[in-house]
Tab-separated table of N, CA and C in Angstrom:
chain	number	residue	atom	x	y	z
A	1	UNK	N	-3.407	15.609	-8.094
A	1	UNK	CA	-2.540	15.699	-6.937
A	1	UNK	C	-2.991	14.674	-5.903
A	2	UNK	N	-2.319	14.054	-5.333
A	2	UNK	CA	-2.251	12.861	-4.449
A	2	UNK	C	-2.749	13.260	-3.497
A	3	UNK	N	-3.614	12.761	-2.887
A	3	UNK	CA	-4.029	12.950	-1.173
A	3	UNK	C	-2.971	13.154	0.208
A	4	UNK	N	-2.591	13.753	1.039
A	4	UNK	CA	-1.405	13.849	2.043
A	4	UNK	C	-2.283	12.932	2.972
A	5	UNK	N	-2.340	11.989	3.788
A	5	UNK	CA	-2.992	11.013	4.986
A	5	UNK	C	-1.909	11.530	6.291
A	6	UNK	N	-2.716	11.910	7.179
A	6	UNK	CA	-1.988	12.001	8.855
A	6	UNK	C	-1.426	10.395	9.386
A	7	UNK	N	-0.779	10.784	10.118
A	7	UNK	CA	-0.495	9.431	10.626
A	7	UNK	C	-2.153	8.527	11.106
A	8	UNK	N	-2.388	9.342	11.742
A	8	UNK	CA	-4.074	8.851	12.702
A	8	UNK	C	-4.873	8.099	11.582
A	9	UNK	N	-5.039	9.038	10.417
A	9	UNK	CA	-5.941	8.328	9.051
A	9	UNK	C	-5.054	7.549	8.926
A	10	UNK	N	-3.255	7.005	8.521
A	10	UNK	CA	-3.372	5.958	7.474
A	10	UNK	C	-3.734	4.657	8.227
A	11	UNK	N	-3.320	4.542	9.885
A	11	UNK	CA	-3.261	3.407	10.592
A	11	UNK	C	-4.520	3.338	10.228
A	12	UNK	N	-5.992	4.123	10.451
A	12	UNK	CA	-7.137	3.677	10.141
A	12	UNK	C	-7.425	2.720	9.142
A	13	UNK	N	-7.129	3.499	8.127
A	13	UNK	CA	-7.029	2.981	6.827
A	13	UNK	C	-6.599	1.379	6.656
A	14	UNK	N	-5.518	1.214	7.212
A	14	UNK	CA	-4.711	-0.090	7.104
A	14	UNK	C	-5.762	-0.981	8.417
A	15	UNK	N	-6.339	-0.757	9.011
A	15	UNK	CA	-7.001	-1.499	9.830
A	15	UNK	C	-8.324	-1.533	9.336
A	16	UNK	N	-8.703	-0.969	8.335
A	16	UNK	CA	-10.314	-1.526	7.612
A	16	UNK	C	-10.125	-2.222	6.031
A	17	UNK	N	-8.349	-2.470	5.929
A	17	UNK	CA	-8.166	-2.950	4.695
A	17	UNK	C	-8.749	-4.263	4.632
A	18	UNK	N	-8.173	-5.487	5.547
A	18	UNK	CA	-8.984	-6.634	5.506
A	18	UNK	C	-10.305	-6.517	5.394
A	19	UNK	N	-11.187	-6.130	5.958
A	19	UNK	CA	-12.330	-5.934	6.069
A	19	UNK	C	-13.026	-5.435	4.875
A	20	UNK	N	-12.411	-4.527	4.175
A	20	UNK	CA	-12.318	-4.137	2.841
A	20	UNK	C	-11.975	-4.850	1.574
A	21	UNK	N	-11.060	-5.841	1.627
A	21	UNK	CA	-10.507	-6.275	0.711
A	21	UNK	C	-10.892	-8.243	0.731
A	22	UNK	N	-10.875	-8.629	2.011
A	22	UNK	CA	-11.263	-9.410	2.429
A	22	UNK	C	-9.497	-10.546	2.368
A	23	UNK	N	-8.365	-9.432	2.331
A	23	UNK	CA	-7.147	-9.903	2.362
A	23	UNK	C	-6.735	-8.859	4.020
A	24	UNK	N	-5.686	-9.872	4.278
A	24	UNK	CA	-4.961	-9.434	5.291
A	24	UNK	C	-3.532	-8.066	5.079
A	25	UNK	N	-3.416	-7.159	5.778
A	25	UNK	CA	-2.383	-6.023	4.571
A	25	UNK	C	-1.233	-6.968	4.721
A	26	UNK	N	-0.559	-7.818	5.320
A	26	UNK	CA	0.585	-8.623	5.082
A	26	UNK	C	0.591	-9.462	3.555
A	27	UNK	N	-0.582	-9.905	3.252
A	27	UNK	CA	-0.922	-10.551	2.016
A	27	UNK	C	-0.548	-9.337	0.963
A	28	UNK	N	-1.037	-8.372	1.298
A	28	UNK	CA	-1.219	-7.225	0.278
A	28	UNK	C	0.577	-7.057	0.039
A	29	UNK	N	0.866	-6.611	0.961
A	29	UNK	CA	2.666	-6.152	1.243
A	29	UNK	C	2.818	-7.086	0.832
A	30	UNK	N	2.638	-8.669	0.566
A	30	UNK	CA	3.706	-9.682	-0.220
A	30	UNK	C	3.166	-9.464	-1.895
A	31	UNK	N	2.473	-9.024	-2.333
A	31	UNK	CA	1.630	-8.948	-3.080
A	31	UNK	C	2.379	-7.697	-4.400
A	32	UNK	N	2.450	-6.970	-3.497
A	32	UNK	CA	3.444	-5.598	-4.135
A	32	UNK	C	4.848	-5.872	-4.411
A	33	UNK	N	5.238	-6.517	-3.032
A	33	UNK	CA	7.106	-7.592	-3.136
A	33	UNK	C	7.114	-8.054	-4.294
A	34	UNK	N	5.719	-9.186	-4.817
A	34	UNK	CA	6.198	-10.105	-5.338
A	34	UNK	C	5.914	-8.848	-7.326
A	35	UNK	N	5.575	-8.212	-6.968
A	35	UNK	CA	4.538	-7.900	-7.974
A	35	UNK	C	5.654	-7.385	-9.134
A	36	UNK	N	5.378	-6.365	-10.048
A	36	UNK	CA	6.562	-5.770	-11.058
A	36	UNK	C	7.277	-4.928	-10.777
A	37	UNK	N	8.462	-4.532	-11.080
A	37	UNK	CA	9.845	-3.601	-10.458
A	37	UNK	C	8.666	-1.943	-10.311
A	38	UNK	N	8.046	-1.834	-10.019
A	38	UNK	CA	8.009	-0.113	-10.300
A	38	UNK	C	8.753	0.773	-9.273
A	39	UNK	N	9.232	2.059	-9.564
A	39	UNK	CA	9.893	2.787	-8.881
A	39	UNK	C	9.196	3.953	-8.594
A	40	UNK	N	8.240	4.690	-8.823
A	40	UNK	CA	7.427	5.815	-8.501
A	40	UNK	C	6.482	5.340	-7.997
A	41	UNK	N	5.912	6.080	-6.711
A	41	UNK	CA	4.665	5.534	-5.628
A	41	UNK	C	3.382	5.463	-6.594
A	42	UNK	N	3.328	6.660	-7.572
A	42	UNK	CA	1.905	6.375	-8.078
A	42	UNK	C	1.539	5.158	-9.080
A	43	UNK	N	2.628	4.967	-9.573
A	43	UNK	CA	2.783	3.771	-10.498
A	43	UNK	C	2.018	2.688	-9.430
A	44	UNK	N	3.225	2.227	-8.265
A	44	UNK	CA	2.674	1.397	-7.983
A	44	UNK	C	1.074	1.426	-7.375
A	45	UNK	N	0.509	2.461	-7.020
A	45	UNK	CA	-0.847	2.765	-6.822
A	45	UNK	C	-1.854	2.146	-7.828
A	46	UNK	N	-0.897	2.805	-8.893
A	46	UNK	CA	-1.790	2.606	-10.235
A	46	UNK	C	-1.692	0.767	-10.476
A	47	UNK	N	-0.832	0.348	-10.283
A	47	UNK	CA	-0.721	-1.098	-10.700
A	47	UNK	C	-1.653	-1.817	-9.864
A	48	UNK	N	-1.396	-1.112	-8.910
A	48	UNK	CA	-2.354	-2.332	-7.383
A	48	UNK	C	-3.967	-1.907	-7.749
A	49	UNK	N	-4.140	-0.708	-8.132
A	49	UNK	CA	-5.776	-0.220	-8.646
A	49	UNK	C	-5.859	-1.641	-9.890
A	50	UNK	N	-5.399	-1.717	-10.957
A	50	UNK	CA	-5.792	-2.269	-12.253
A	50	UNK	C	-5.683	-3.633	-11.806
A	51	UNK	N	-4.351	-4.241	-10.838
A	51	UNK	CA	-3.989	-5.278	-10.708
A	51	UNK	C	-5.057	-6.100	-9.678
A	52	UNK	N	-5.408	-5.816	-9.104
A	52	UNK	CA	-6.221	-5.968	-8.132
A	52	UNK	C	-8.070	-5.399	-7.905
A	53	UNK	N	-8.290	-4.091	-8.461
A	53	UNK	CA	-9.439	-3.371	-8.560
A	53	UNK	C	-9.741	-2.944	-7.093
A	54	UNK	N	-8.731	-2.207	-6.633
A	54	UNK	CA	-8.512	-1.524	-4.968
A	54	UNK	C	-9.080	-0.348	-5.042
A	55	UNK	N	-9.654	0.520	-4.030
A	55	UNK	CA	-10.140	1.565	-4.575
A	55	UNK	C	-8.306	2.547	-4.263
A	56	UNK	N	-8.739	3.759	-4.834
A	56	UNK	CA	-7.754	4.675	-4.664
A	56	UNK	C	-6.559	4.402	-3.038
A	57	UNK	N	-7.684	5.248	-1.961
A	57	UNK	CA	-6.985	5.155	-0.656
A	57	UNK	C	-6.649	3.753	-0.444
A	58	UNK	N	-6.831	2.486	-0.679
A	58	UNK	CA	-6.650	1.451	0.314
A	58	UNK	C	-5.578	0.889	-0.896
A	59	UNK	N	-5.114	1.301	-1.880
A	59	UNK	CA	-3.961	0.811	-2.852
A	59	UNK	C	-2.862	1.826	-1.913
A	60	UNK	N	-3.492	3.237	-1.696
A	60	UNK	CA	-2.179	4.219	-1.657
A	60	UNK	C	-1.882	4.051	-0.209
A	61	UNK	N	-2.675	3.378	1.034
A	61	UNK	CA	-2.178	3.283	2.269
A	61	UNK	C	-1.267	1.875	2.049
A	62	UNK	N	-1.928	0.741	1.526
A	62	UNK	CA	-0.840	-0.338	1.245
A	62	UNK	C	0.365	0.058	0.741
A	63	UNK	N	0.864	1.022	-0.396
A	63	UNK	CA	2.059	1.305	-0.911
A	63	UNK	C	2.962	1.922	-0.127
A	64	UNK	N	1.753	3.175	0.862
A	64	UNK	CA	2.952	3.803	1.801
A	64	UNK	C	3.399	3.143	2.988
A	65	UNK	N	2.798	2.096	3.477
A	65	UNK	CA	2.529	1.076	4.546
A	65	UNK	C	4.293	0.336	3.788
A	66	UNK	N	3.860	-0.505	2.826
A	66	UNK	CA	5.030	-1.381	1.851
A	66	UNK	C	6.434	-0.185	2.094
A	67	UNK	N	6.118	0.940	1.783
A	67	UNK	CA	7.762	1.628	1.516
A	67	UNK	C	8.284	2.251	2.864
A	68	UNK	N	6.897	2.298	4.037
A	68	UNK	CA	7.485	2.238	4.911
A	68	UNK	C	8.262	1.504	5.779
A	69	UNK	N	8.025	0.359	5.235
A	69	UNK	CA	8.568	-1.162	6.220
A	69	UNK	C	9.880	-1.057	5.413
A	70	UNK	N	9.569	-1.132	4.215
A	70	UNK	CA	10.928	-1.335	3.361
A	70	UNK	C	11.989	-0.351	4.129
A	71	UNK	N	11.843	1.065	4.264
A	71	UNK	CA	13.043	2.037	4.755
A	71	UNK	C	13.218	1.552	6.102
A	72	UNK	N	12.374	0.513	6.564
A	72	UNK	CA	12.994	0.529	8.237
A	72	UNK	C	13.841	-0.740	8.042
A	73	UNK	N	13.556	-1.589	7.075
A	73	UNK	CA	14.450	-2.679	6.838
A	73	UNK	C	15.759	-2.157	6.488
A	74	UNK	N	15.950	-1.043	5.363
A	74	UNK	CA	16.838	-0.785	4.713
A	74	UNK	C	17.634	-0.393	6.135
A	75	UNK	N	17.022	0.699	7.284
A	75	UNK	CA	18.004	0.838	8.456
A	75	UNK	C	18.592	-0.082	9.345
A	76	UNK	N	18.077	-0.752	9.324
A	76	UNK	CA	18.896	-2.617	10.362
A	76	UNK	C	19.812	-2.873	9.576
């Protein structure tokens, strides 16, 4: 079962990703864009873990970070 993150944790999260990854999360978010069609969040979790070697949380704050931008695009 997937971890639930508060709002307070994921911004954390997404602000020790560079620092973590030694990528910027905009790099990461083009990264997932550019990456393979998947349609279920854990998939893409799972892809960015193997594809990359991310740990768990900092794949699953990038994905929810990515599908959150995406639904605010989809509203404009």
């Amino acid at each position: 079962m997937s971890q639930v993150f508060s709002e307070e944790t994921h911004r954390n999260m997404l602000a020790r990703i560079p620092h973590c990854t030694g990528r910027e999360v905009s790099d990461w978010l083009r990264a997932v864009d550019e990456g393979p069609s998947l349609f279920r969040f854990e998939e893409k979790v799972s892809w960015l873990r193997a594809e990359h070697d991310l740990a768990y949380g900092h794949a699953k704050a990038i994905i929810h970070e990515y599908d959150l931008r995406r639904a605010a695009r989809n509203l404009l």
